[in-house]
Amino acid sequence: MKSLFSWLVLSLLAGLGVQSSYAQEYPNRPIRLIIPWAPGGSSDVVMRVMAASAGKTLGQPIVIENKPGASGTTGAATMAAGANPDGYTIAQMMIALYRMPSMQETSWDPLRDFTYIVHLSGFTFGITTRADSPFKTFQDAIDYAKKSPGKVTYASPGPASTPHLAMEQILARVGATMLHVPYKGGAETTAAVLGGQTMLQADSTAWKGLVNSGKLRLLALWTAQRSKNWPEVPTLTELGIPLVVDSPFGIGGPKGMDPSVVAKLHDAFKKALDDPLVRNALTTYDMAPNYKNTEDYRKFVVESVEAERK
């Protein structure tokens, strides 16, 4: 009996030693970061800069893998389905992850199937149209939509994405109907409105360069206050639509990650938020740092899942 007890103690200590050694040597190879949007959008660009900065701190490159689709949930869903919780596969975690299970059956649960590492930022959203569009203001588009229900089309980065659901809330409040055309990310929605496939675009600031160059017209922003970049553009609230919409995001991994590995990833991405290159990228796309540590991020997710369910 005594020898069995000794064996169990030694086995436990050995296991702890292996875990400790593993955490100390992590990372010893490149890390994969899944971005759930197509290349070229605002989220993709910012996350690439952030990953490069965090990779320098970790001493290993963070390799980007784009998996667009399902309103920004494909990446995390892929990770939950088969990734090893060793810290070498992580993903950008979007708010649609908290919403989708209340709308349809999913293969993952936002509270059980992920390790939330660090919360980073959020988006500025707006509505654009082509520069030669007859819509000079958002009210012009609303008035036309009321006269011709379903004739006005708008692009979004996917069904049940934040831009899609926010647009439907806006339209419900003003009593208008528009036709939703889903895409897989900001690069595609920008190309759609620029190419005339849709009349409007509802998305984050992948449209910024084209607005600044005069090829697209920014009709409204969904922020609490006007942007310093476009001080002439009204917010929804100023247009009589009492909505402020953003889409906070962070970094997560599969369930069951070693807390020591989580801490190393957390620290690297937190440090990245202070990198001037990262700050410049965030400013370029009108994103603001919105840091939450691992514990606070988890609490935020629990609250968000309940809010999205309602």
PDB file of C-alpha atoms in Angstrom:
ATOM      1  CA  MET A   1       0.000   0.000   0.000  1.00  0.00           C
ATOM      2  CA  LYS A   2       2.825   2.307   0.940  1.00  0.00           C
ATOM      3  CA  SER A   3       4.656   1.613  -2.323  1.00  0.00           C
ATOM      4  CA  LEU A   4       1.463   2.324  -4.312  1.00  0.00           C
ATOM      5  CA  PHE A   5       1.066   5.665  -2.512  1.00  0.00           C
ATOM      6  CA  SER A   6       4.703   6.536  -3.208  1.00  0.00           C
ATOM      7  CA  TRP A   7       4.249   5.665  -6.884  1.00  0.00           C
ATOM      8  CA  LEU A   8       1.184   7.925  -7.122  1.00  0.00           C
ATOM      9  CA  VAL A   9       3.026  10.833  -5.486  1.00  0.00           C
ATOM     10  CA  LEU A  10       6.035  10.407  -7.759  1.00  0.00           C
ATOM     11  CA  SER A  11       3.790  10.178 -10.821  1.00  0.00           C
ATOM     12  CA  LEU A  12       2.000  13.380  -9.824  1.00  0.00           C
ATOM     13  CA  LEU A  13       5.255  15.230  -9.248  1.00  0.00           C
ATOM     14  CA  ALA A  14       6.611  13.977 -12.553  1.00  0.00           C
ATOM     15  CA  GLY A  15       3.499  15.185 -14.330  1.00  0.00           C
ATOM     16  CA  LEU A  16       3.808  18.603 -12.745  1.00  0.00           C
ATOM     17  CA  GLY A  17       7.429  18.695 -13.768  1.00  0.00           C
ATOM     18  CA  VAL A  18       6.550  17.914 -17.385  1.00  0.00           C
ATOM     19  CA  GLN A  19       3.877  20.656 -17.398  1.00  0.00           C
ATOM     20  CA  SER A  20       6.287  23.145 -15.850  1.00  0.00           C
ATOM     21  CA  SER A  21       9.005  22.240 -18.366  1.00  0.00           C
ATOM     22  CA  TYR A  22       6.524  22.507 -21.234  1.00  0.00           C
ATOM     23  CA  ALA A  23       5.372  25.958 -20.150  1.00  0.00           C
ATOM     24  CA  GLN A  24       8.980  27.128 -19.790  1.00  0.00           C
ATOM     25  CA  GLU A  25       9.950  26.048 -23.304  1.00  0.00           C
ATOM     26  CA  TYR A  26       6.792  27.409 -24.954  1.00  0.00           C
ATOM     27  CA  PRO A  27       6.860  28.510 -27.692  1.00  0.00           C
ATOM     28  CA  ASN A  28       9.500  26.562 -29.578  1.00  0.00           C
ATOM     29  CA  ARG A  29       7.892  26.692 -33.026  1.00  0.00           C
ATOM     30  CA  PRO A  30       5.629  29.065 -35.017  1.00  0.00           C
ATOM     31  CA  ILE A  31       2.123  29.785 -33.726  1.00  0.00           C
ATOM     32  CA  ARG A  32      -0.919  29.729 -36.004  1.00  0.00           C
ATOM     33  CA  LEU A  33      -3.406  32.609 -35.654  1.00  0.00           C
ATOM     34  CA  ILE A  34      -6.728  32.081 -37.432  1.00  0.00           C
ATOM     35  CA  ILE A  35      -8.393  35.269 -38.662  1.00  0.00           C
ATOM     36  CA  PRO A  36     -12.057  34.672 -39.573  1.00  0.00           C
ATOM     37  CA  TRP A  37     -12.115  37.200 -42.421  1.00  0.00           C
ATOM     38  CA  ALA A  38     -10.786  37.373 -45.957  1.00  0.00           C
ATOM     39  CA  PRO A  39      -7.367  39.011 -46.480  1.00  0.00           C
ATOM     40  CA  GLY A  40      -7.288  42.773 -46.956  1.00  0.00           C
ATOM     41  CA  GLY A  41     -10.036  43.911 -44.602  1.00  0.00           C
ATOM     42  CA  SER A  42      -9.454  46.189 -41.617  1.00  0.00           C
ATOM     43  CA  SER A  43      -9.487  43.317 -39.120  1.00  0.00           C
ATOM     44  CA  ASP A  44      -7.024  41.273 -41.176  1.00  0.00           C
ATOM     45  CA  VAL A  45      -4.585  44.165 -41.570  1.00  0.00           C
ATOM     46  CA  VAL A  46      -4.647  45.165 -37.889  1.00  0.00           C
ATOM     47  CA  MET A  47      -4.315  41.576 -36.645  1.00  0.00           C
ATOM     48  CA  ARG A  48      -1.305  40.971 -38.905  1.00  0.00           C
ATOM     49  CA  VAL A  49       0.504  43.959 -37.413  1.00  0.00           C
ATOM     50  CA  MET A  50      -0.466  42.894 -33.900  1.00  0.00           C
ATOM     51  CA  ALA A  51       0.641  39.299 -34.502  1.00  0.00           C
ATOM     52  CA  ALA A  52       4.020  40.433 -35.835  1.00  0.00           C
ATOM     53  CA  SER A  53       4.575  42.485 -32.684  1.00  0.00           C
ATOM     54  CA  ALA A  54       3.456  39.719 -30.308  1.00  0.00           C
ATOM     55  CA  GLY A  55       5.605  37.211 -32.184  1.00  0.00           C
ATOM     56  CA  LYS A  56       8.721  39.277 -31.476  1.00  0.00           C
ATOM     57  CA  THR A  57       7.966  39.141 -27.752  1.00  0.00           C
ATOM     58  CA  LEU A  58       7.358  35.388 -27.871  1.00  0.00           C
ATOM     59  CA  GLY A  59      10.464  34.729 -29.931  1.00  0.00           C
ATOM     60  CA  GLN A  60       8.527  32.802 -32.581  1.00  0.00           C
ATOM     61  CA  PRO A  61       6.600  33.992 -35.660  1.00  0.00           C
ATOM     62  CA  ILE A  62       2.816  34.045 -35.530  1.00  0.00           C
ATOM     63  CA  VAL A  63       1.579  32.763 -38.882  1.00  0.00           C
ATOM     64  CA  ILE A  64      -1.751  34.058 -40.165  1.00  0.00           C
ATOM     65  CA  GLU A  65      -4.374  31.713 -41.591  1.00  0.00           C
ATOM     66  CA  ASN A  66      -7.533  33.277 -43.041  1.00  0.00           C
ATOM     67  CA  LYS A  67     -10.750  31.272 -42.661  1.00  0.00           C
ATOM     68  CA  PRO A  68     -13.617  33.558 -43.691  1.00  0.00           C
ATOM     69  CA  GLY A  69     -17.261  32.620 -43.485  1.00  0.00           C
ATOM     70  CA  ALA A  70     -20.194  32.152 -41.123  1.00  0.00           C
ATOM     71  CA  SER A  71     -20.101  35.795 -39.998  1.00  0.00           C
ATOM     72  CA  GLY A  72     -16.681  35.500 -38.421  1.00  0.00           C
ATOM     73  CA  THR A  73     -17.207  32.196 -36.587  1.00  0.00           C
ATOM     74  CA  THR A  74     -15.526  29.756 -38.992  1.00  0.00           C
ATOM     75  CA  GLY A  75     -12.058  30.342 -37.554  1.00  0.00           C
ATOM     76  CA  ALA A  76     -12.898  29.652 -33.929  1.00  0.00           C
ATOM     77  CA  ALA A  77     -15.212  26.800 -34.925  1.00  0.00           C
ATOM     78  CA  THR A  78     -12.363  25.145 -36.843  1.00  0.00           C
ATOM     79  CA  MET A  79     -10.112  25.566 -33.828  1.00  0.00           C
ATOM     80  CA  ALA A  80     -12.688  24.087 -31.448  1.00  0.00           C
ATOM     81  CA  ALA A  81     -13.229  21.091 -33.724  1.00  0.00           C
ATOM     82  CA  GLY A  82      -9.698  19.780 -33.741  1.00  0.00           C
ATOM     83  CA  ALA A  83      -6.930  22.043 -32.502  1.00  0.00           C
ATOM     84  CA  ASN A  84      -4.598  20.837 -29.781  1.00  0.00           C
ATOM     85  CA  PRO A  85      -4.784  23.109 -26.690  1.00  0.00           C
ATOM     86  CA  ASP A  86      -0.998  23.489 -26.681  1.00  0.00           C
ATOM     87  CA  GLY A  87      -0.956  27.190 -27.534  1.00  0.00           C
ATOM     88  CA  TYR A  88       0.141  26.723 -31.136  1.00  0.00           C
ATOM     89  CA  THR A  89      -3.316  27.388 -32.562  1.00  0.00           C
ATOM     90  CA  ILE A  90      -5.193  30.536 -31.525  1.00  0.00           C
ATOM     91  CA  ALA A  91      -7.915  32.601 -33.165  1.00  0.00           C
ATOM     92  CA  GLN A  92      -9.460  36.034 -33.294  1.00  0.00           C
ATOM     93  CA  MET A  93     -12.695  35.775 -31.306  1.00  0.00           C
ATOM     94  CA  MET A  94     -15.633  37.758 -32.693  1.00  0.00           C
ATOM     95  CA  ILE A  95     -18.911  38.696 -31.016  1.00  0.00           C
ATOM     96  CA  ALA A  96     -20.882  36.511 -33.455  1.00  0.00           C
ATOM     97  CA  LEU A  97     -19.499  33.523 -31.510  1.00  0.00           C
ATOM     98  CA  TYR A  98     -21.670  34.549 -28.563  1.00  0.00           C
ATOM     99  CA  ARG A  99     -24.726  35.176 -30.731  1.00  0.00           C
ATOM    100  CA  MET A 100     -24.847  32.273 -33.185  1.00  0.00           C
ATOM    101  CA  PRO A 101     -25.749  29.454 -30.725  1.00  0.00           C
ATOM    102  CA  SER A 102     -28.951  31.328 -29.842  1.00  0.00           C
ATOM    103  CA  MET A 103     -29.921  31.505 -33.517  1.00  0.00           C
ATOM    104  CA  GLN A 104     -29.047  28.045 -34.816  1.00  0.00           C
ATOM    105  CA  GLU A 105     -27.471  24.750 -33.834  1.00  0.00           C
ATOM    106  CA  THR A 106     -23.681  24.977 -33.646  1.00  0.00           C
ATOM    107  CA  SER A 107     -20.910  22.439 -33.120  1.00  0.00           C
ATOM    108  CA  TRP A 108     -19.362  24.559 -30.348  1.00  0.00           C
ATOM    109  CA  ASP A 109     -20.412  26.324 -27.182  1.00  0.00           C
ATOM    110  CA  PRO A 110     -18.901  29.774 -26.524  1.00  0.00           C
ATOM    111  CA  LEU A 111     -18.590  29.167 -22.782  1.00  0.00           C
ATOM    112  CA  ARG A 112     -17.330  25.572 -22.825  1.00  0.00           C
ATOM    113  CA  ASP A 113     -15.198  25.148 -25.931  1.00  0.00           C
ATOM    114  CA  PHE A 114     -12.716  28.033 -25.792  1.00  0.00           C
ATOM    115  CA  THR A 115      -9.986  29.515 -23.622  1.00  0.00           C
ATOM    116  CA  TYR A 116     -10.259  33.314 -23.650  1.00  0.00           C
ATOM    117  CA  ILE A 117      -6.774  34.845 -23.517  1.00  0.00           C
ATOM    118  CA  VAL A 118      -6.898  38.627 -23.919  1.00  0.00           C
ATOM    119  CA  HIS A 119      -9.391  41.240 -25.147  1.00  0.00           C
ATOM    120  CA  LEU A 120      -7.857  43.740 -27.569  1.00  0.00           C
ATOM    121  CA  SER A 121     -10.083  46.222 -29.394  1.00  0.00           C
ATOM    122  CA  GLY A 122     -13.279  46.837 -31.373  1.00  0.00           C
ATOM    123  CA  PHE A 123     -14.457  48.284 -34.673  1.00  0.00           C
ATOM    124  CA  THR A 124     -15.846  51.523 -36.043  1.00  0.00           C
ATOM    125  CA  PHE A 125     -18.741  50.778 -38.367  1.00  0.00           C
ATOM    126  CA  GLY A 126     -20.374  52.943 -40.986  1.00  0.00           C
ATOM    127  CA  ILE A 127     -22.539  53.026 -44.089  1.00  0.00           C
ATOM    128  CA  THR A 128     -20.973  53.927 -47.434  1.00  0.00           C
ATOM    129  CA  THR A 129     -22.132  54.341 -51.001  1.00  0.00           C
ATOM    130  CA  ARG A 130     -20.344  55.036 -54.273  1.00  0.00           C
ATOM    131  CA  ALA A 131     -19.293  58.641 -54.834  1.00  0.00           C
ATOM    132  CA  ASP A 132     -21.584  58.955 -57.883  1.00  0.00           C
ATOM    133  CA  SER A 133     -24.583  57.526 -56.026  1.00  0.00           C
ATOM    134  CA  PRO A 134     -27.769  59.619 -55.913  1.00  0.00           C
ATOM    135  CA  PHE A 135     -27.751  59.094 -52.124  1.00  0.00           C
ATOM    136  CA  LYS A 136     -26.080  62.217 -50.737  1.00  0.00           C
ATOM    137  CA  THR A 137     -27.199  61.391 -47.179  1.00  0.00           C
ATOM    138  CA  PHE A 138     -28.358  58.291 -45.349  1.00  0.00           C
ATOM    139  CA  GLN A 139     -31.810  59.841 -45.182  1.00  0.00           C
ATOM    140  CA  ASP A 140     -31.868  59.836 -48.998  1.00  0.00           C
ATOM    141  CA  ALA A 141     -31.339  56.051 -48.951  1.00  0.00           C
ATOM    142  CA  ILE A 142     -34.022  55.594 -46.298  1.00  0.00           C
ATOM    143  CA  ASP A 143     -36.541  57.718 -48.218  1.00  0.00           C
ATOM    144  CA  TYR A 144     -35.914  55.750 -51.419  1.00  0.00           C
ATOM    145  CA  ALA A 145     -36.196  52.440 -49.563  1.00  0.00           C
ATOM    146  CA  LYS A 146     -39.567  53.482 -48.134  1.00  0.00           C
ATOM    147  CA  LYS A 147     -40.866  54.353 -51.597  1.00  0.00           C
ATOM    148  CA  SER A 148     -39.415  51.211 -53.189  1.00  0.00           C
ATOM    149  CA  PRO A 149     -39.197  48.418 -50.581  1.00  0.00           C
ATOM    150  CA  GLY A 150     -36.418  45.925 -51.292  1.00  0.00           C
ATOM    151  CA  LYS A 151     -34.891  47.963 -54.130  1.00  0.00           C
ATOM    152  CA  VAL A 152     -32.012  49.336 -52.076  1.00  0.00           C
ATOM    153  CA  THR A 153     -29.301  46.705 -51.583  1.00  0.00           C
ATOM    154  CA  TYR A 154     -26.595  46.685 -48.937  1.00  0.00           C
ATOM    155  CA  ALA A 155     -23.525  44.505 -48.433  1.00  0.00           C
ATOM    156  CA  SER A 156     -22.460  43.096 -45.072  1.00  0.00           C
ATOM    157  CA  PRO A 157     -19.694  40.672 -44.011  1.00  0.00           C
ATOM    158  CA  GLY A 158     -22.208  37.861 -43.506  1.00  0.00           C
ATOM    159  CA  PRO A 159     -25.585  36.760 -42.101  1.00  0.00           C
ATOM    160  CA  ALA A 160     -25.930  37.472 -38.365  1.00  0.00           C
ATOM    161  CA  SER A 161     -22.758  39.561 -38.401  1.00  0.00           C
ATOM    162  CA  THR A 162     -22.873  42.739 -36.341  1.00  0.00           C
ATOM    163  CA  PRO A 163     -23.265  44.989 -39.439  1.00  0.00           C
ATOM    164  CA  HIS A 164     -26.121  42.829 -40.736  1.00  0.00           C
ATOM    165  CA  LEU A 165     -28.083  42.749 -37.488  1.00  0.00           C
ATOM    166  CA  ALA A 166     -27.433  46.430 -36.795  1.00  0.00           C
ATOM    167  CA  MET A 167     -28.699  47.400 -40.250  1.00  0.00           C
ATOM    168  CA  GLU A 168     -31.875  45.416 -39.665  1.00  0.00           C
ATOM    169  CA  GLN A 169     -32.338  47.199 -36.323  1.00  0.00           C
ATOM    170  CA  ILE A 170     -31.830  50.551 -38.041  1.00  0.00           C
ATOM    171  CA  LEU A 171     -34.316  49.713 -40.798  1.00  0.00           C
ATOM    172  CA  ALA A 172     -36.893  48.476 -38.275  1.00  0.00           C
ATOM    173  CA  ARG A 173     -36.627  51.748 -36.365  1.00  0.00           C
ATOM    174  CA  VAL A 174     -37.073  53.937 -39.457  1.00  0.00           C
ATOM    175  CA  GLY A 175     -39.727  51.723 -41.065  1.00  0.00           C
ATOM    176  CA  ALA A 176     -37.816  50.889 -44.255  1.00  0.00           C
ATOM    177  CA  THR A 177     -36.892  47.673 -46.075  1.00  0.00           C
ATOM    178  CA  MET A 178     -33.607  46.989 -47.877  1.00  0.00           C
ATOM    179  CA  LEU A 179     -32.205  43.841 -49.463  1.00  0.00           C
ATOM    180  CA  HIS A 180     -29.288  42.292 -47.581  1.00  0.00           C
ATOM    181  CA  VAL A 181     -26.435  40.854 -49.687  1.00  0.00           C
ATOM    182  CA  PRO A 182     -23.959  38.855 -47.524  1.00  0.00           C
ATOM    183  CA  TYR A 183     -20.237  38.546 -48.234  1.00  0.00           C
ATOM    184  CA  LYS A 184     -17.241  37.110 -46.334  1.00  0.00           C
ATOM    185  CA  GLY A 185     -15.438  40.229 -45.120  1.00  0.00           C
ATOM    186  CA  GLY A 186     -14.603  43.879 -45.561  1.00  0.00           C
ATOM    187  CA  ALA A 187     -12.535  43.485 -48.721  1.00  0.00           C
ATOM    188  CA  GLU A 188     -15.510  41.845 -50.454  1.00  0.00           C
ATOM    189  CA  THR A 189     -18.144  44.294 -49.204  1.00  0.00           C
ATOM    190  CA  THR A 190     -15.974  47.218 -50.297  1.00  0.00           C
ATOM    191  CA  ALA A 191     -15.516  45.706 -53.750  1.00  0.00           C
ATOM    192  CA  ALA A 192     -19.271  45.109 -53.982  1.00  0.00           C
ATOM    193  CA  VAL A 193     -20.319  48.702 -53.338  1.00  0.00           C
ATOM    194  CA  LEU A 194     -17.444  50.127 -55.378  1.00  0.00           C
ATOM    195  CA  GLY A 195     -18.300  47.859 -58.302  1.00  0.00           C
ATOM    196  CA  GLY A 196     -22.017  48.606 -58.143  1.00  0.00           C
ATOM    197  CA  GLN A 197     -23.085  45.108 -57.075  1.00  0.00           C
ATOM    198  CA  THR A 198     -24.767  46.731 -54.071  1.00  0.00           C
ATOM    199  CA  MET A 199     -25.948  50.293 -53.487  1.00  0.00           C
ATOM    200  CA  LEU A 200     -24.725  50.495 -49.892  1.00  0.00           C
ATOM    201  CA  GLN A 201     -22.104  48.879 -47.683  1.00  0.00           C
ATOM    202  CA  ALA A 202     -22.508  48.309 -43.941  1.00  0.00           C
ATOM    203  CA  ASP A 203     -19.124  47.365 -42.503  1.00  0.00           C
ATOM    204  CA  SER A 204     -16.055  48.383 -40.521  1.00  0.00           C
ATOM    205  CA  THR A 205     -13.408  50.743 -41.835  1.00  0.00           C
ATOM    206  CA  ALA A 206     -11.952  48.681 -44.680  1.00  0.00           C
ATOM    207  CA  TRP A 207     -13.623  51.427 -46.727  1.00  0.00           C
ATOM    208  CA  LYS A 208     -11.452  54.177 -45.198  1.00  0.00           C
ATOM    209  CA  GLY A 209      -8.972  54.624 -48.058  1.00  0.00           C
ATOM    210  CA  LEU A 210     -11.712  54.785 -50.668  1.00  0.00           C
ATOM    211  CA  VAL A 211     -13.705  57.278 -48.606  1.00  0.00           C
ATOM    212  CA  ASN A 212     -10.632  59.467 -48.154  1.00  0.00           C
ATOM    213  CA  SER A 213      -9.796  59.270 -51.868  1.00  0.00           C
ATOM    214  CA  GLY A 214     -13.315  60.309 -52.812  1.00  0.00           C
ATOM    215  CA  LYS A 215     -14.371  57.033 -54.456  1.00  0.00           C
ATOM    216  CA  LEU A 216     -16.878  56.178 -51.713  1.00  0.00           C
ATOM    217  CA  ARG A 217     -19.152  58.479 -49.725  1.00  0.00           C
ATOM    218  CA  LEU A 218     -19.533  57.858 -45.986  1.00  0.00           C
ATOM    219  CA  LEU A 219     -23.181  58.449 -45.052  1.00  0.00           C
ATOM    220  CA  ALA A 220     -23.297  57.636 -41.334  1.00  0.00           C
ATOM    221  CA  LEU A 221     -21.176  56.294 -38.485  1.00  0.00           C
ATOM    222  CA  TRP A 222     -22.360  53.986 -35.693  1.00  0.00           C
ATOM    223  CA  THR A 223     -20.093  55.465 -33.021  1.00  0.00           C
ATOM    224  CA  ALA A 224     -21.127  57.365 -29.889  1.00  0.00           C
ATOM    225  CA  GLN A 225     -19.470  60.574 -31.115  1.00  0.00           C
ATOM    226  CA  ARG A 226     -18.387  61.862 -34.498  1.00  0.00           C
ATOM    227  CA  SER A 227     -14.996  60.662 -35.701  1.00  0.00           C
ATOM    228  CA  LYS A 228     -12.051  63.051 -35.839  1.00  0.00           C
ATOM    229  CA  ASN A 229     -11.248  61.530 -39.240  1.00  0.00           C
ATOM    230  CA  TRP A 230     -14.645  62.463 -40.696  1.00  0.00           C
ATOM    231  CA  PRO A 231     -16.040  65.274 -38.547  1.00  0.00           C
ATOM    232  CA  GLU A 232     -18.684  66.127 -41.136  1.00  0.00           C
ATOM    233  CA  VAL A 233     -20.289  62.643 -41.003  1.00  0.00           C
ATOM    234  CA  PRO A 234     -23.215  62.268 -38.551  1.00  0.00           C
ATOM    235  CA  THR A 235     -23.720  59.411 -36.109  1.00  0.00           C
ATOM    236  CA  LEU A 236     -26.898  57.348 -36.041  1.00  0.00           C
ATOM    237  CA  THR A 237     -27.924  59.077 -32.825  1.00  0.00           C
ATOM    238  CA  GLU A 238     -27.678  62.461 -34.528  1.00  0.00           C
ATOM    239  CA  LEU A 239     -29.948  61.125 -37.267  1.00  0.00           C
ATOM    240  CA  GLY A 240     -32.594  60.231 -34.688  1.00  0.00           C
ATOM    241  CA  ILE A 241     -31.696  56.529 -34.529  1.00  0.00           C
ATOM    242  CA  PRO A 242     -30.633  55.803 -30.910  1.00  0.00           C
ATOM    243  CA  LEU A 243     -28.051  53.094 -31.609  1.00  0.00           C
ATOM    244  CA  VAL A 244     -24.322  52.845 -30.903  1.00  0.00           C
ATOM    245  CA  VAL A 245     -22.781  49.723 -32.428  1.00  0.00           C
ATOM    246  CA  ASP A 246     -19.289  48.240 -32.228  1.00  0.00           C
ATOM    247  CA  SER A 247     -17.936  44.691 -32.289  1.00  0.00           C
ATOM    248  CA  PRO A 248     -15.315  43.967 -29.618  1.00  0.00           C
ATOM    249  CA  PHE A 249     -12.764  41.227 -30.235  1.00  0.00           C
ATOM    250  CA  GLY A 250      -9.886  39.408 -28.607  1.00  0.00           C
ATOM    251  CA  ILE A 251      -7.696  36.323 -28.836  1.00  0.00           C
ATOM    252  CA  GLY A 252      -8.724  32.839 -27.724  1.00  0.00           C
ATOM    253  CA  GLY A 253      -7.622  29.243 -27.970  1.00  0.00           C
ATOM    254  CA  PRO A 254      -9.126  25.761 -27.613  1.00  0.00           C
ATOM    255  CA  LYS A 255     -10.467  24.687 -24.247  1.00  0.00           C
ATOM    256  CA  GLY A 256      -8.037  23.190 -21.743  1.00  0.00           C
ATOM    257  CA  MET A 257      -4.978  25.364 -22.358  1.00  0.00           C
ATOM    258  CA  ASP A 258      -2.173  25.413 -19.784  1.00  0.00           C
ATOM    259  CA  PRO A 259      -2.562  28.614 -17.692  1.00  0.00           C
ATOM    260  CA  SER A 260       1.166  29.316 -18.019  1.00  0.00           C
ATOM    261  CA  VAL A 261       0.893  29.264 -21.816  1.00  0.00           C
ATOM    262  CA  VAL A 262      -2.195  31.473 -21.655  1.00  0.00           C
ATOM    263  CA  ALA A 263      -0.239  33.939 -19.532  1.00  0.00           C
ATOM    264  CA  LYS A 264       2.627  34.096 -22.055  1.00  0.00           C
ATOM    265  CA  LEU A 265       0.222  34.761 -24.936  1.00  0.00           C
ATOM    266  CA  HIS A 266      -1.694  37.307 -22.864  1.00  0.00           C
ATOM    267  CA  ASP A 267       1.470  39.201 -21.974  1.00  0.00           C
ATOM    268  CA  ALA A 268       2.736  39.227 -25.566  1.00  0.00           C
ATOM    269  CA  PHE A 269      -0.502  40.624 -27.019  1.00  0.00           C
ATOM    270  CA  LYS A 270      -0.921  43.106 -24.163  1.00  0.00           C
ATOM    271  CA  LYS A 271       2.571  44.405 -24.905  1.00  0.00           C
ATOM    272  CA  ALA A 272       1.675  44.581 -28.598  1.00  0.00           C
ATOM    273  CA  LEU A 273      -1.120  47.054 -27.808  1.00  0.00           C
ATOM    274  CA  ASP A 274       1.580  49.534 -26.740  1.00  0.00           C
ATOM    275  CA  ASP A 275       3.674  49.032 -29.883  1.00  0.00           C
ATOM    276  CA  PRO A 276       3.667  52.259 -31.958  1.00  0.00           C
ATOM    277  CA  LEU A 277       3.164  50.245 -35.146  1.00  0.00           C
ATOM    278  CA  VAL A 278       0.090  48.577 -33.655  1.00  0.00           C
ATOM    279  CA  ARG A 279      -1.248  51.893 -32.344  1.00  0.00           C
ATOM    280  CA  ASN A 280      -0.793  53.380 -35.800  1.00  0.00           C
ATOM    281  CA  ALA A 281      -2.657  50.465 -37.419  1.00  0.00           C
ATOM    282  CA  LEU A 282      -5.519  50.805 -34.924  1.00  0.00           C
ATOM    283  CA  THR A 283      -5.723  54.547 -35.556  1.00  0.00           C
ATOM    284  CA  THR A 284      -5.639  54.007 -39.315  1.00  0.00           C
ATOM    285  CA  TYR A 285      -8.789  51.908 -39.108  1.00  0.00           C
ATOM    286  CA  ASP A 286     -10.473  53.911 -36.341  1.00  0.00           C
ATOM    287  CA  MET A 287     -10.103  51.191 -33.726  1.00  0.00           C
ATOM    288  CA  ALA A 288      -9.376  51.945 -30.087  1.00  0.00           C
ATOM    289  CA  PRO A 289      -7.391  49.731 -27.686  1.00  0.00           C
ATOM    290  CA  ASN A 290      -9.833  47.956 -25.372  1.00  0.00           C
ATOM    291  CA  TYR A 291      -7.692  45.773 -23.130  1.00  0.00           C
ATOM    292  CA  LYS A 292      -9.162  43.182 -20.761  1.00  0.00           C
ATOM    293  CA  ASN A 293      -7.061  40.604 -18.945  1.00  0.00           C
ATOM    294  CA  THR A 294      -7.869  36.898 -19.086  1.00  0.00           C
ATOM    295  CA  GLU A 295     -10.205  36.897 -16.092  1.00  0.00           C
ATOM    296  CA  ASP A 296     -12.082  40.052 -17.101  1.00  0.00           C
ATOM    297  CA  TYR A 297     -12.344  38.839 -20.690  1.00  0.00           C
ATOM    298  CA  ARG A 298     -13.987  35.626 -19.534  1.00  0.00           C
ATOM    299  CA  LYS A 299     -16.483  37.601 -17.430  1.00  0.00           C
ATOM    300  CA  PHE A 300     -17.192  39.833 -20.429  1.00  0.00           C
ATOM    301  CA  VAL A 301     -17.920  36.779 -22.598  1.00  0.00           C
ATOM    302  CA  VAL A 302     -20.382  35.374 -20.028  1.00  0.00           C
ATOM    303  CA  GLU A 303     -22.212  38.727 -19.943  1.00  0.00           C
ATOM    304  CA  SER A 304     -22.143  39.028 -23.733  1.00  0.00           C
ATOM    305  CA  VAL A 305     -23.575  35.553 -24.299  1.00  0.00           C
ATOM    306  CA  GLU A 306     -26.538  36.433 -22.052  1.00  0.00           C
ATOM    307  CA  ALA A 307     -27.022  39.808 -23.723  1.00  0.00           C
ATOM    308  CA  GLU A 308     -26.917  38.301 -27.221  1.00  0.00           C
ATOM    309  CA  ARG A 309     -29.354  35.560 -26.165  1.00  0.00           C
ATOM    310  CA  LYS A 310     -31.885  38.224 -25.139  1.00  0.00           C
TER     311      LYS A 310
END
